[in-house]
Short mmCIF file of C-alpha atoms in Angstrom, two decimals:
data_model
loop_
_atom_site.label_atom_id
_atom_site.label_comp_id
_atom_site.label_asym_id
_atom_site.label_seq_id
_atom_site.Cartn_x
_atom_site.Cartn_y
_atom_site.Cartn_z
CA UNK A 248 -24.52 26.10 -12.74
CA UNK A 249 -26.17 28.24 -10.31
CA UNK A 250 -29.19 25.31 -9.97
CA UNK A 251 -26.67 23.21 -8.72
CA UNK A 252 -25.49 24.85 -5.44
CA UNK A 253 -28.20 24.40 -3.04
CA UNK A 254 -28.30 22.36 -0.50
CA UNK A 255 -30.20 18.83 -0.72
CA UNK A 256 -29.58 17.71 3.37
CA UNK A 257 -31.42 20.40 5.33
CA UNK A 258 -32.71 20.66 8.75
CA UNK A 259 -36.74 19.26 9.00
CA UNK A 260 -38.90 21.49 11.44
CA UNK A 261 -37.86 18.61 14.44
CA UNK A 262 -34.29 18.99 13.91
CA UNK A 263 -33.88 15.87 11.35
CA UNK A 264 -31.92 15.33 8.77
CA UNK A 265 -33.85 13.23 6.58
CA UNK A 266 -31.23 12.45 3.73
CA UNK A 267 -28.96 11.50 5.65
CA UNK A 268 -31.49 8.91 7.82
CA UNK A 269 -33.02 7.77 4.24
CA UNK A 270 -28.40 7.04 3.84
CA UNK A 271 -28.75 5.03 6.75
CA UNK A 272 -32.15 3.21 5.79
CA UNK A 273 -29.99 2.46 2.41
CA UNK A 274 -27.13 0.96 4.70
CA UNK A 275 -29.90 -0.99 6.61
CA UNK A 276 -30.35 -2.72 2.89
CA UNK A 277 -27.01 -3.43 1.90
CA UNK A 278 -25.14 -6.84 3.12
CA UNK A 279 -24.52 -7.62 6.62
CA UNK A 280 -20.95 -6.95 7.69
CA UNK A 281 -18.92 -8.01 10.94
CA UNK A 282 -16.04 -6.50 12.57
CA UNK A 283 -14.31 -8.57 15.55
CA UNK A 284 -11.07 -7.57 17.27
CA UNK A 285 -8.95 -9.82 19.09
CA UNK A 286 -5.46 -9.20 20.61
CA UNK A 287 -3.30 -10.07 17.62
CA UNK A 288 -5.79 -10.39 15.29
CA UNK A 289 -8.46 -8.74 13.52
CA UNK A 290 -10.99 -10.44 11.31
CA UNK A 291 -14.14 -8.36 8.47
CA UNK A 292 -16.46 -10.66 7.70
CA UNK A 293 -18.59 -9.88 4.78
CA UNK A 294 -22.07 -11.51 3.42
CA UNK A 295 -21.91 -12.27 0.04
CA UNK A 296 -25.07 -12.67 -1.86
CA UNK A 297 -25.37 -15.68 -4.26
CA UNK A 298 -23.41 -14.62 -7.47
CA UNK A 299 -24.94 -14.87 -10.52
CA UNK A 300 -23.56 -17.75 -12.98
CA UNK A 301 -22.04 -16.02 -15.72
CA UNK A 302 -20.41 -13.79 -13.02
CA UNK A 303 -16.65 -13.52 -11.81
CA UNK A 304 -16.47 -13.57 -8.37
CA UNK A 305 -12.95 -12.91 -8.00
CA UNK A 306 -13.91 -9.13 -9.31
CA UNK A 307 -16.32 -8.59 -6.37
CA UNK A 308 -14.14 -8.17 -3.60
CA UNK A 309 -16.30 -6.25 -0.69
CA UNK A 310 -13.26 -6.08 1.77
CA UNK A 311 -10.81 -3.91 0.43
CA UNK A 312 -6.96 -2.80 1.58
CA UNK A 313 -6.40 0.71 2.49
CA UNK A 314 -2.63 0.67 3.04
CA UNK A 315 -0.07 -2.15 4.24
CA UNK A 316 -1.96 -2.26 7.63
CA UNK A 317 -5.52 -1.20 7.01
CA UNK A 318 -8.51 -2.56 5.79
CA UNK A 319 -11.84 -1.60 4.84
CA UNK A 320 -15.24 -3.75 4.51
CA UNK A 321 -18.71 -1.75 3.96
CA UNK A 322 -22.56 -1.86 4.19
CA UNK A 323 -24.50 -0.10 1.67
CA UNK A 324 -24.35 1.95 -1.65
CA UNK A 325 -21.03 -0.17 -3.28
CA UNK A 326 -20.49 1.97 -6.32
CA UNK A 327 -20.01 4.86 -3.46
CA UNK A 328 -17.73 3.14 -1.54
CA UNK A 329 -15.31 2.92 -4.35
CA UNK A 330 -15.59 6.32 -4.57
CA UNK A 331 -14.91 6.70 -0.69
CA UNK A 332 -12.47 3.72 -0.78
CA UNK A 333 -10.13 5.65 -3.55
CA UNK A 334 -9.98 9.06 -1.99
CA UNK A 335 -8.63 6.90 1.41
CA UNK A 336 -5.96 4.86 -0.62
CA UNK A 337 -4.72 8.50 -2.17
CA UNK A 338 -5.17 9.82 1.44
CA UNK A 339 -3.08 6.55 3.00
CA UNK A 340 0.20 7.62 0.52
CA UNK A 341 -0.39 11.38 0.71
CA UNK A 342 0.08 10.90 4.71
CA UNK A 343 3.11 8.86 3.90
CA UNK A 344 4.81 11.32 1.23
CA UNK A 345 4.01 14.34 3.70
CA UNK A 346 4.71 13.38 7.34
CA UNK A 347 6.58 10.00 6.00
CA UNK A 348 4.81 7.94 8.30
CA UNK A 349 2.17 5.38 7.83
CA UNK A 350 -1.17 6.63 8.74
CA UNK A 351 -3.07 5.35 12.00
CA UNK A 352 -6.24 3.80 12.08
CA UNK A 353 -7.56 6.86 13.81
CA UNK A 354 -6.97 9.12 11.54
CA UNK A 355 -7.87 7.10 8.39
CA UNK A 356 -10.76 6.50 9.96
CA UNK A 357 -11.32 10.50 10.60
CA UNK A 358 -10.72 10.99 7.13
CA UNK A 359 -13.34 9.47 5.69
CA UNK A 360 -15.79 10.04 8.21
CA UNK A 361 -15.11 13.71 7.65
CA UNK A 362 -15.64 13.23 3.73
CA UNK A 363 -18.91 11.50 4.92
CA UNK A 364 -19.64 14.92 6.77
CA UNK A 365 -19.12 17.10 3.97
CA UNK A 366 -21.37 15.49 1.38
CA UNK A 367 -24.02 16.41 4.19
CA UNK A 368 -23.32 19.82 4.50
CA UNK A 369 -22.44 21.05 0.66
CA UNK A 370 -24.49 22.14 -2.32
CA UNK A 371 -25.93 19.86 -5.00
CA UNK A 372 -24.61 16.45 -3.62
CA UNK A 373 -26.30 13.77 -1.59
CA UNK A 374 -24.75 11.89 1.23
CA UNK A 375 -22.57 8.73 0.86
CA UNK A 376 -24.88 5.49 1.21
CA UNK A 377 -22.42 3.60 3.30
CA UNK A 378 -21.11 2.44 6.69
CA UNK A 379 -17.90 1.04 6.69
CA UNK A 380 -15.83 -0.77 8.89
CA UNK A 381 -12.31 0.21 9.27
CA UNK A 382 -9.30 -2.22 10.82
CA UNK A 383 -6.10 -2.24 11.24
CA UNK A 384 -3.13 -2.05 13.88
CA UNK A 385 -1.02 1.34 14.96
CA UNK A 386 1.76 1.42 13.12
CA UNK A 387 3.80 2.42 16.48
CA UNK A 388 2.25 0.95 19.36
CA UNK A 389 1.17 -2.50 17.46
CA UNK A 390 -2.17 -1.92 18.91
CA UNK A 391 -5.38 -3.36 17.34
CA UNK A 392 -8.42 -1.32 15.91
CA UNK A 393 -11.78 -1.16 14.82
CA UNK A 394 -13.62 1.65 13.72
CA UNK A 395 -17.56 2.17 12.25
CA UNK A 396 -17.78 5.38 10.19
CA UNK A 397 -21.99 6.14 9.03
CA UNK A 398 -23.42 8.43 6.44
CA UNK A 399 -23.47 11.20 9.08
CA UNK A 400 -19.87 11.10 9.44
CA UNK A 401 -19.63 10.05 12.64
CA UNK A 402 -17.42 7.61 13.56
CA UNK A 403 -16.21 5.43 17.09
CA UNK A 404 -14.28 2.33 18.34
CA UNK A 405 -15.55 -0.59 18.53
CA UNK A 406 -14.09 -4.29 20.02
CA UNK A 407 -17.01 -5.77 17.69
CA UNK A 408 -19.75 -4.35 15.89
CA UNK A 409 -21.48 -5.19 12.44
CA UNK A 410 -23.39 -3.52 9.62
CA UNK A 411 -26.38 -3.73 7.13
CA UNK A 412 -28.67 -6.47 6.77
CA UNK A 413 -30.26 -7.38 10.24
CA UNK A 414 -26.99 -5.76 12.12
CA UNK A 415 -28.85 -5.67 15.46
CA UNK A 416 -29.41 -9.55 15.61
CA UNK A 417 -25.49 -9.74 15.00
CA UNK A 418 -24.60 -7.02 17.80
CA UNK A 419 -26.71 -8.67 20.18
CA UNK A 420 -24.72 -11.68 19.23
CA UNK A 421 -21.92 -10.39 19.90
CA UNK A 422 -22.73 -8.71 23.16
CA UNK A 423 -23.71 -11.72 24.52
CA UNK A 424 -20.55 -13.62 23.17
CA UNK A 425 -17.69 -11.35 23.28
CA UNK A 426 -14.78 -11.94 24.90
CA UNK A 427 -11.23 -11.31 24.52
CA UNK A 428 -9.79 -13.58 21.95
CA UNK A 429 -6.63 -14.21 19.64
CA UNK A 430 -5.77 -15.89 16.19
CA UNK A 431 -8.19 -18.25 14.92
CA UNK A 432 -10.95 -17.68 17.96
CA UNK A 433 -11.25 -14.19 17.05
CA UNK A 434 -12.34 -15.71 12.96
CA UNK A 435 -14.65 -17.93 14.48
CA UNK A 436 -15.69 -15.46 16.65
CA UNK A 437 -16.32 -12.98 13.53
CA UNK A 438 -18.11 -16.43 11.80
CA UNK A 439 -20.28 -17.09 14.32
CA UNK A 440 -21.54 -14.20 14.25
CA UNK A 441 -22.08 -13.89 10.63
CA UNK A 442 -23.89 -17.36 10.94
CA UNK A 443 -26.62 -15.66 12.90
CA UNK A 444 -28.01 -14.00 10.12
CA UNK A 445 -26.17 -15.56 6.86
CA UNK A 446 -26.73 -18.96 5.22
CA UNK A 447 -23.99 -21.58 6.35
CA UNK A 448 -21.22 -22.29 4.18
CA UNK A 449 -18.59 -20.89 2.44
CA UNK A 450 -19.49 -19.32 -0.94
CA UNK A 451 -22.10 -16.87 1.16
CA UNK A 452 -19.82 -15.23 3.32
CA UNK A 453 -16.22 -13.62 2.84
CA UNK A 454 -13.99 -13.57 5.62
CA UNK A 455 -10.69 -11.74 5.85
CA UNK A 456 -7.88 -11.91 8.54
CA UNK A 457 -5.12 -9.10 9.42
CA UNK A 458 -2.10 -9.72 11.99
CA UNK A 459 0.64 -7.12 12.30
CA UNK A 460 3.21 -9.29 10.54
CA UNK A 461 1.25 -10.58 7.39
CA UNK A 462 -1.18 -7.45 7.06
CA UNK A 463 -4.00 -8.79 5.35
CA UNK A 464 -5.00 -11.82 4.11
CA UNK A 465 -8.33 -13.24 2.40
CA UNK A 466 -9.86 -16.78 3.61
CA UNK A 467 -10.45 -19.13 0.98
CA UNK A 468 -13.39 -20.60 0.54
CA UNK A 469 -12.09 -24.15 2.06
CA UNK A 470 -10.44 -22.95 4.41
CA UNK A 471 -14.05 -20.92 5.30
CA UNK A 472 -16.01 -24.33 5.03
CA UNK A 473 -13.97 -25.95 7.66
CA UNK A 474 -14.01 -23.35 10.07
CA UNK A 475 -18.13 -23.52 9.69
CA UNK A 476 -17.60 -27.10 10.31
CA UNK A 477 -15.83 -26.81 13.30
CA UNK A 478 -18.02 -24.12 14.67
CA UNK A 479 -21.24 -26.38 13.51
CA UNK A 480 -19.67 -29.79 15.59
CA UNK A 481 -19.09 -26.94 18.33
CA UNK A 482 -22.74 -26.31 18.08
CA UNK A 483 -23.95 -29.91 18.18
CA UNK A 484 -21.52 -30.74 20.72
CA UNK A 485 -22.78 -28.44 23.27
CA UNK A 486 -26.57 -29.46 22.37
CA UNK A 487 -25.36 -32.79 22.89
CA UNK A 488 -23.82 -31.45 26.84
CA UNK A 489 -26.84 -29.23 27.61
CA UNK A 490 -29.23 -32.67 26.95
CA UNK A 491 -26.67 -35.19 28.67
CA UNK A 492 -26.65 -34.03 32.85
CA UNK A 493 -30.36 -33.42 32.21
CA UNK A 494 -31.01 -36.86 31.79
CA UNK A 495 -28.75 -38.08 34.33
CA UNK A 496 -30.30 -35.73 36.77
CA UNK B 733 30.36 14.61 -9.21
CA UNK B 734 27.52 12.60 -8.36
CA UNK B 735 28.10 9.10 -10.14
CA UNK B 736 25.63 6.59 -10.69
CA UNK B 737 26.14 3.64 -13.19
CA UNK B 738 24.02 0.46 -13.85
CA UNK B 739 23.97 -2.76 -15.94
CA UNK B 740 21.89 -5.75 -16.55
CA UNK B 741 23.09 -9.08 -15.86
CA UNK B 742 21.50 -13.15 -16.39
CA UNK B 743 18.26 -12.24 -14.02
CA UNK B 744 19.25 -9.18 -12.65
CA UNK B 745 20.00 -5.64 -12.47
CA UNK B 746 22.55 -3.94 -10.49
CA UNK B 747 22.86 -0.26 -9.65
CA UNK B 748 25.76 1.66 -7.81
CA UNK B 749 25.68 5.06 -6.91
CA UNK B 750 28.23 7.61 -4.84
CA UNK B 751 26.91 8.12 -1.43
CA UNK B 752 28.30 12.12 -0.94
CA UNK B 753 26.22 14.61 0.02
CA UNK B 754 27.56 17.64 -1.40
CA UNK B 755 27.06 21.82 -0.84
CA UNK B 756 29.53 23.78 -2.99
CA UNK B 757 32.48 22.60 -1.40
CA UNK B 758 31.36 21.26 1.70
CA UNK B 759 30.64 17.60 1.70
CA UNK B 760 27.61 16.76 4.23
CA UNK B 761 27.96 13.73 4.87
CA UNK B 762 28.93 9.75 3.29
CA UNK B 763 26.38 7.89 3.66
CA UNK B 764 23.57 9.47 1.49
CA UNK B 765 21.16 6.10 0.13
CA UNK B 766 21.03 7.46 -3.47
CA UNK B 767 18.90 4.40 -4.63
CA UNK B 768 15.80 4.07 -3.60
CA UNK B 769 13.70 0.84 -3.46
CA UNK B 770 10.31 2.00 -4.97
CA UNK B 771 8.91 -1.41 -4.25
CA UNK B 772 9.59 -4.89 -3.96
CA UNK B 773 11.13 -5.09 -6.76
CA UNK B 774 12.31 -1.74 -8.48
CA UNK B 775 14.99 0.46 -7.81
CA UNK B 776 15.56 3.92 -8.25
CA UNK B 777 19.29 5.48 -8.34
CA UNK B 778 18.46 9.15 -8.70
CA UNK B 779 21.58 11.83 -9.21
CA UNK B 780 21.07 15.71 -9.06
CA UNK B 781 19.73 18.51 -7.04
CA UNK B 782 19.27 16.97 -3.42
CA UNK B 783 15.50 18.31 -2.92
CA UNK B 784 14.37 17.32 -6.46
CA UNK B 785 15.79 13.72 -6.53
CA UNK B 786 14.13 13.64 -3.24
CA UNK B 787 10.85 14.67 -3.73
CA UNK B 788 10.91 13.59 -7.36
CA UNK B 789 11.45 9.60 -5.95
CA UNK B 790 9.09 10.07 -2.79
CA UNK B 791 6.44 11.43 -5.33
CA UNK B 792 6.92 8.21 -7.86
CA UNK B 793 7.41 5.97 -5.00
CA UNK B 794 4.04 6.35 -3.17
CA UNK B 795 1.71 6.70 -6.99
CA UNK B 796 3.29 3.42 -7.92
CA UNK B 797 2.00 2.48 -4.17
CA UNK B 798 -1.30 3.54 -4.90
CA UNK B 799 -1.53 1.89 -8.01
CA UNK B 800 -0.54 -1.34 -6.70
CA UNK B 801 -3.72 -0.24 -3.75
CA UNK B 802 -6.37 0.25 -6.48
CA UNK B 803 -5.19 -2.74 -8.96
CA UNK B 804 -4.55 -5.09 -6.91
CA UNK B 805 -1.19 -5.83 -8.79
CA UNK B 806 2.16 -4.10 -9.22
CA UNK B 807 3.12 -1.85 -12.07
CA UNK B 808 5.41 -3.40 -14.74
CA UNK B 809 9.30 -1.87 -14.96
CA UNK B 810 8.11 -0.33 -18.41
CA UNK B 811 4.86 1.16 -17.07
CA UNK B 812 6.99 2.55 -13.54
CA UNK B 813 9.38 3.72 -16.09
CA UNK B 814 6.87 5.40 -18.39
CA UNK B 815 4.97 7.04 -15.53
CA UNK B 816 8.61 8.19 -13.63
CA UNK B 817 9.07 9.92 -17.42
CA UNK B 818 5.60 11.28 -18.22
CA UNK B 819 6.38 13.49 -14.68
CA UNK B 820 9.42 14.78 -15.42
CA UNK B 821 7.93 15.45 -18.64
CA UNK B 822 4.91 17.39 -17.37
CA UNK B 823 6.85 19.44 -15.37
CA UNK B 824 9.79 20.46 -18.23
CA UNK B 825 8.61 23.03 -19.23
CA UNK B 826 6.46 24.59 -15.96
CA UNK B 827 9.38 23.92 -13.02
CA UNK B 828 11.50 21.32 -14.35
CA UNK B 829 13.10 18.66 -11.65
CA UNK B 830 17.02 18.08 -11.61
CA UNK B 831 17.02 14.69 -11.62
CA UNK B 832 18.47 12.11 -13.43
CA UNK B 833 17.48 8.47 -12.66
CA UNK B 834 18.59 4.71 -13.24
CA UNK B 835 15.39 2.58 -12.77
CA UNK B 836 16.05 -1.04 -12.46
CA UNK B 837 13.74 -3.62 -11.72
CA UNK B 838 12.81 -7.28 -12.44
CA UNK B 839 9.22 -8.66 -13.76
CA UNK B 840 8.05 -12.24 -13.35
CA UNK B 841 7.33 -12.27 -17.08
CA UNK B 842 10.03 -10.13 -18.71
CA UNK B 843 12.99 -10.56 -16.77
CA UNK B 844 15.57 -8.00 -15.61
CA UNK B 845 15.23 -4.40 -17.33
CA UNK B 846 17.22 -1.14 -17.08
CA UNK B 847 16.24 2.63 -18.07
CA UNK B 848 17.75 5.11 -18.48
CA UNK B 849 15.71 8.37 -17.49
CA UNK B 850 17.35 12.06 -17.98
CA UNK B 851 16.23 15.21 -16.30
CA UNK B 852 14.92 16.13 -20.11
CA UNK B 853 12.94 13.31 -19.52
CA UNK B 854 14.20 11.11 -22.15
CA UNK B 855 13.97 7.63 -22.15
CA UNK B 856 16.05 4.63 -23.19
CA UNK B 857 15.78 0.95 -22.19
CA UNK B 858 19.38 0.00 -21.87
CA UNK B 859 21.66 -2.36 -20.81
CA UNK B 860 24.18 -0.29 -19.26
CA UNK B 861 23.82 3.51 -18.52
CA UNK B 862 25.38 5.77 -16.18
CA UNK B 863 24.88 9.32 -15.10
CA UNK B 864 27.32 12.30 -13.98
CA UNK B 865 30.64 12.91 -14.67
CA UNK B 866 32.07 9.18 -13.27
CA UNK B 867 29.77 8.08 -16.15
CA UNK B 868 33.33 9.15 -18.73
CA UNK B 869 34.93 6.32 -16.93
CA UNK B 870 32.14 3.73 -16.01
CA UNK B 871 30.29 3.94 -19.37
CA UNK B 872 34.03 3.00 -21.34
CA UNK B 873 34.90 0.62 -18.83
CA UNK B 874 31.45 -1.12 -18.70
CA UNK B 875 32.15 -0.80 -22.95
CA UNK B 876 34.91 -2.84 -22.59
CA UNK B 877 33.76 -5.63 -20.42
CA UNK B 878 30.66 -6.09 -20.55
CA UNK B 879 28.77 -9.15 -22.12
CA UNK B 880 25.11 -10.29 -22.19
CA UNK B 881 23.99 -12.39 -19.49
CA UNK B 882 26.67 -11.73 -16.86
CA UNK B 883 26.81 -13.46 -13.48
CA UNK B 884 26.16 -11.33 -10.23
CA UNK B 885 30.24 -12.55 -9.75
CA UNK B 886 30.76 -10.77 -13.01
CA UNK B 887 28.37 -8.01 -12.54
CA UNK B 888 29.95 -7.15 -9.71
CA UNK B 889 33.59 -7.52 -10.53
CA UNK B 890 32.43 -4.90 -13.34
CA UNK B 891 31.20 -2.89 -11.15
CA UNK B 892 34.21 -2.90 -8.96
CA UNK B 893 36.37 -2.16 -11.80
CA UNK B 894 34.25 0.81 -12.74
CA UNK B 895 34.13 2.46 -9.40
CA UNK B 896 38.25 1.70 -9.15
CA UNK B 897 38.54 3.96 -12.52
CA UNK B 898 36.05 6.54 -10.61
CA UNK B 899 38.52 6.78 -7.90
CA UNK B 900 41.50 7.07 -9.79
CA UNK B 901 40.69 9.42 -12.64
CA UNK B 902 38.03 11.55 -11.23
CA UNK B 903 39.63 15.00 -9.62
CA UNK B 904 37.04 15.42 -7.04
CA UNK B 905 36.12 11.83 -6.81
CA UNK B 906 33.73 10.65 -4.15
CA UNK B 907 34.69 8.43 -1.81
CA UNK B 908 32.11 5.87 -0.47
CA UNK B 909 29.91 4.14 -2.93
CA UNK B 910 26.38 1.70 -2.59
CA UNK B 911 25.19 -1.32 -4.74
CA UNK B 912 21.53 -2.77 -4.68
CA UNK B 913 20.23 -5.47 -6.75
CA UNK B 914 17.29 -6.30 -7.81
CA UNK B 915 16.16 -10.04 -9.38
CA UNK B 916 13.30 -12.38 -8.55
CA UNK B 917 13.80 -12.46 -5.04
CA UNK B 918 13.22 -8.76 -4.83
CA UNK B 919 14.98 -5.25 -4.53
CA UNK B 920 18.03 -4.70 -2.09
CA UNK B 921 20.95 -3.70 -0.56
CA UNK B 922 23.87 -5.35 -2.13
CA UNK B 923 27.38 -3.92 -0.41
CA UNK B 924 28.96 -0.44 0.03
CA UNK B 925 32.43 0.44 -0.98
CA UNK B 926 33.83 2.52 2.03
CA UNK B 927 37.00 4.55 1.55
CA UNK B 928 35.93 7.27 4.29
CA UNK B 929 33.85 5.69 7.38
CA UNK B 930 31.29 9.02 8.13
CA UNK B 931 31.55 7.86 12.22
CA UNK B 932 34.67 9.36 13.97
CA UNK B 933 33.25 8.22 17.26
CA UNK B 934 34.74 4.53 15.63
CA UNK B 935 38.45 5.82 15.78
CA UNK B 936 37.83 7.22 19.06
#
C-alpha cells in the first residue's frame, strides 16, 4: 500500500507539470466540442465520430445533464468523464438536500474543476484526461453561462469557446463571428462553427439546446440536417452576393 | 395524532394527511405539507418525528433524483418503494428514523400503486393503508366503502367520509387536512380541508 502514495504529477526542473500537459495533449485528441451562449439560449455541440454498424448510438450520448438546468459536453478521456460526470450529478442533489437550493453554474463548475485539481496534487493517481464544457442558466437571476474546466483544474467564462480536435480553428471562428444572438441563431451559430472542422451533415455532429423554461433538449438528427441546409444556402447565397456587385462594377 | 390515510382508485392514488404541526401540547402551526411530491409522479405522505420525516423524504427525494440523472429514466413505484425501505432498514438497528410513510405513485406500465412503509421498515403493497391513531377510524371506514376501481368522485367522497369520522371521534383531533393525487398526468395538490385558517391577519 505504501507503493501507492507517491506522487505521479511533480514539478520538472522549469516549473512544468508534465502529466498534466501530456492530460491536455490527450484532450487535444479527443472530439471537437463547441460551446455558444446566446441571451436565452445556450447550445453544446459535439463531434461525433462515424459509429460503427453493429453499434447503438442512442447509448453514446457525449452531452450529458447535470441537474434540471445544467449541462455538460467534454473533450477527451470519455470513460473519465463518467467518472467526473457522476461525482457532479451526486454533487448537483447534495447542494440541493443541504442548502435546498439548486446549484449555480459557478459553483458546479468549481466543483469539478477542483476535483480536476486534486487528482494533480495526490498520491498514486493521474490527472483527469478531459476538458469539459459546462452550461446552464442561474437558477435566480435567469442569467446564461458557459464555463471550460481543463485537466489543471482551472476553469473561466466563456460567451463561446470549443474543445479537442482542431479547437483553435473553431475559436478563431468564433472570434471572428461572434455576436450576441438568441434562439435558433445562437444553434446555428454553435453549427457553424462545428462545420469548420466537422464533416457536414447530421449523423457527425450532436447538437443540444437549453432555454430556462424547457432545460435541455437534444436535436434530432432531421431537425440537425435542416439547420446545415439552411446554413449551407446561407453560404452559397452570400458567394452568390460577394460575385454579383463585382460584376456589375 | 398525526393521521395519514391512502387508497387506490381506477388510475389513481390518493393520499390525505393532517396538516398540524405539533410540540407536546403546543400546536405550531396548520399548514404543515405532510406529502411530499418526490417526483413527477410519486408521492410521499410521511407521519412521525418532524426532523426524521423531514430529512428521511429530502434524503429519498434527491437519490431517486439522481437516479433519474444517471439513467436517464425514472425509478418505478416498486423500485422508489424498495429503496425508501432498504433505508429505513439500514438504519434500524444503528439510529432508526421515526417515520412512517404512504408512497403513492402511478407508472405508465403498471398503473396506480400504493405502499405501505412502517418505521420498522416493513413493507406492504396495498390498496388502502393508513397511519396514526385516525388510522382506527379511516382504515374501518375505508373497510366499509371501499371497492376496486373507484372514481376520483368516489375516492374522494371516501376520503371525505374518513376525515369526517377523524373529526368526530378523535379526542385531540387535528383540524386542517391535505389531499394530493397522483395518476398519469402526474403528482399534485388535490384540495385541503380547512376547519382552522392558520392567518389571523384574514379576520382582521
Amino acid at each position: 500500500m505504501a507503493r501507492y502514495d507517491r506522487a505521479i504529477t511533480v514539478f520538472s526542473p522549469d516549473g512544468h507539470l508534465f502529466q498534466v500537459e501530456y492530460a491536455l495533449e490527450a484532450v487535444r485528441k479527443g472530439n471537437a466540442a463547441v460551446g455558444v451562449r446566446g441571451t436565452d439560449t445556450i447550445v453544446l455541440g459535439v463531434e461525433k465520430k462515424s459509429t460503427a454498424k453493429l453499434q447503438d448510438s442512442r447509448s453514446v450520448r457525449k452531452i450529458v445533464n447535470l441537474d434540471d438546468h445544467i449541462a455538460l459536453a467534454c473533450a477527451g478521456l470519455k470513460a473519465d468523464a463518467r467518472v467526473l460526470v457522476n461525482r457532479a450529478r451526486i454533487e448537483c442533489q447534495s447542494h440541493r438536500l443541504t442548502v435546498e437550493d439548486p446549484v449555480t453554474v459557478e459553483y458546479i463548475t468549481r466543483y469539478i474543476a477542483g476535483l480536476q485539481q486534486k487528482y494533480t496534487q495526490s498520491g498514486g493517481v493521474r490527472p483527469f484526461g478531459l476538458s469539459t464544457l459546462i452550461i446552464g442558466f442561474d437558477p435566480y437571476s435567469g442569467a446564461p453561462s458557459l464555463y471550460q474546466t481543463d485537466p489543471s483544474g482551472t476553469f473561466s467564462a466563456w460567451k463561446a469557446n470549443a474543445t479537442g480536435r482542431n479547437s483553435n480553428s473553431i475559436r478563431e471562428f468564433l472570434e471572428k463571428n461572434y455576436k450576441e444572438t438568441s434562439g435558433q441563431e445562437t444553434v446555428k451559430l454553435a453549427i457553424r462553427a462545428l462545420l469548420e472542422v466537422v464533416e457536414s451533415g447530421g449523423k457527425n455532429i450532436e447538437v443540444a439546446v437549453m432555454t430556462k423554461e424547457q432545460g435541455l433538449r437534444q436535436l434530432e438528427e432531421a431537425e440537425i440536417d435542416a439547420i446545415v441546409a439552411e446554413i449551407d444556402a446561407e453560404k452559397a447565397a452570400a458567394e452568390a452576393a460577394k460575385k454579383a456587385p463585382s460584376k456589375e462594377t | 395524532m398525526e393521521c395519514v390515510f391512502g387508497l387506490v382508485g381506477e388510475g389513481f392514488a390518493v393520499v390525505a394527511a393532517d396538516t398540524s404541526a405539533v410540540h407536546s401540547i403546543l400546536v405550531h402551526k396548520s399548514n404543515e405539507d405532510k406529502i411530499m411530491v418526490l417526483d413527477s409522479h410519486k408521492l410521499i405522505a410521511a407521519s412521525g418525528e418532524p426532523g426524521d420525516r423531514v430529512q428521511f423524504t429530502e434524503y429519498i427525494q434527491k437519490n431517486v433524483a439522481l437516479y433519474q440523472f444517471r439513467n436517464g429514466i425514472p425509478l418505478t413505484t416498486a423500485a422508489a418503494a424498495n429503496f425508501t425501505r432498504g433505508e429505513l432498514a439500514t438504519a434500524l438497528r444503528k439510529n432508526p428514523y421515526s417515520v412512517n410513510i404512504l408512497l403513492a405513485g402511478y407508472d405508465k406500465e403498471t398503473g396506480p400503486a400504493l405502499y405501505y412503509i412502517d418505521y420498522i421498515a416493513t413493507l406492504h403493497k396495498v390498496d388502502k393503508g393508513a397511519f396514526g391513531y385516525g388510522s382506527y377510524f379511516s382504515l374501518s371506514t375505508m373497510d366499509r366503502h371501499y371497492h376496486s376501481r373507484m372514481s376520483v368522485e368516489e375516492a374522494i367522497d371516501l376520503v371525505d367520509k374518513c376525515i369526517v369520522e377523524i373529526r368526530s371521534r378523535l379526542v385531540v383531533a387535528p383540524p386542517n387536512f391535505v389531499i394530493k393525487i397522483v395518476d398519469k398526468d402526474g403528482a399534485r395538490e388535490y384540495a385541503w380541508r380547512e376547519t382552522v385558517k392558520d392567518s389571523i391577519a384574514s379576520s382582521a
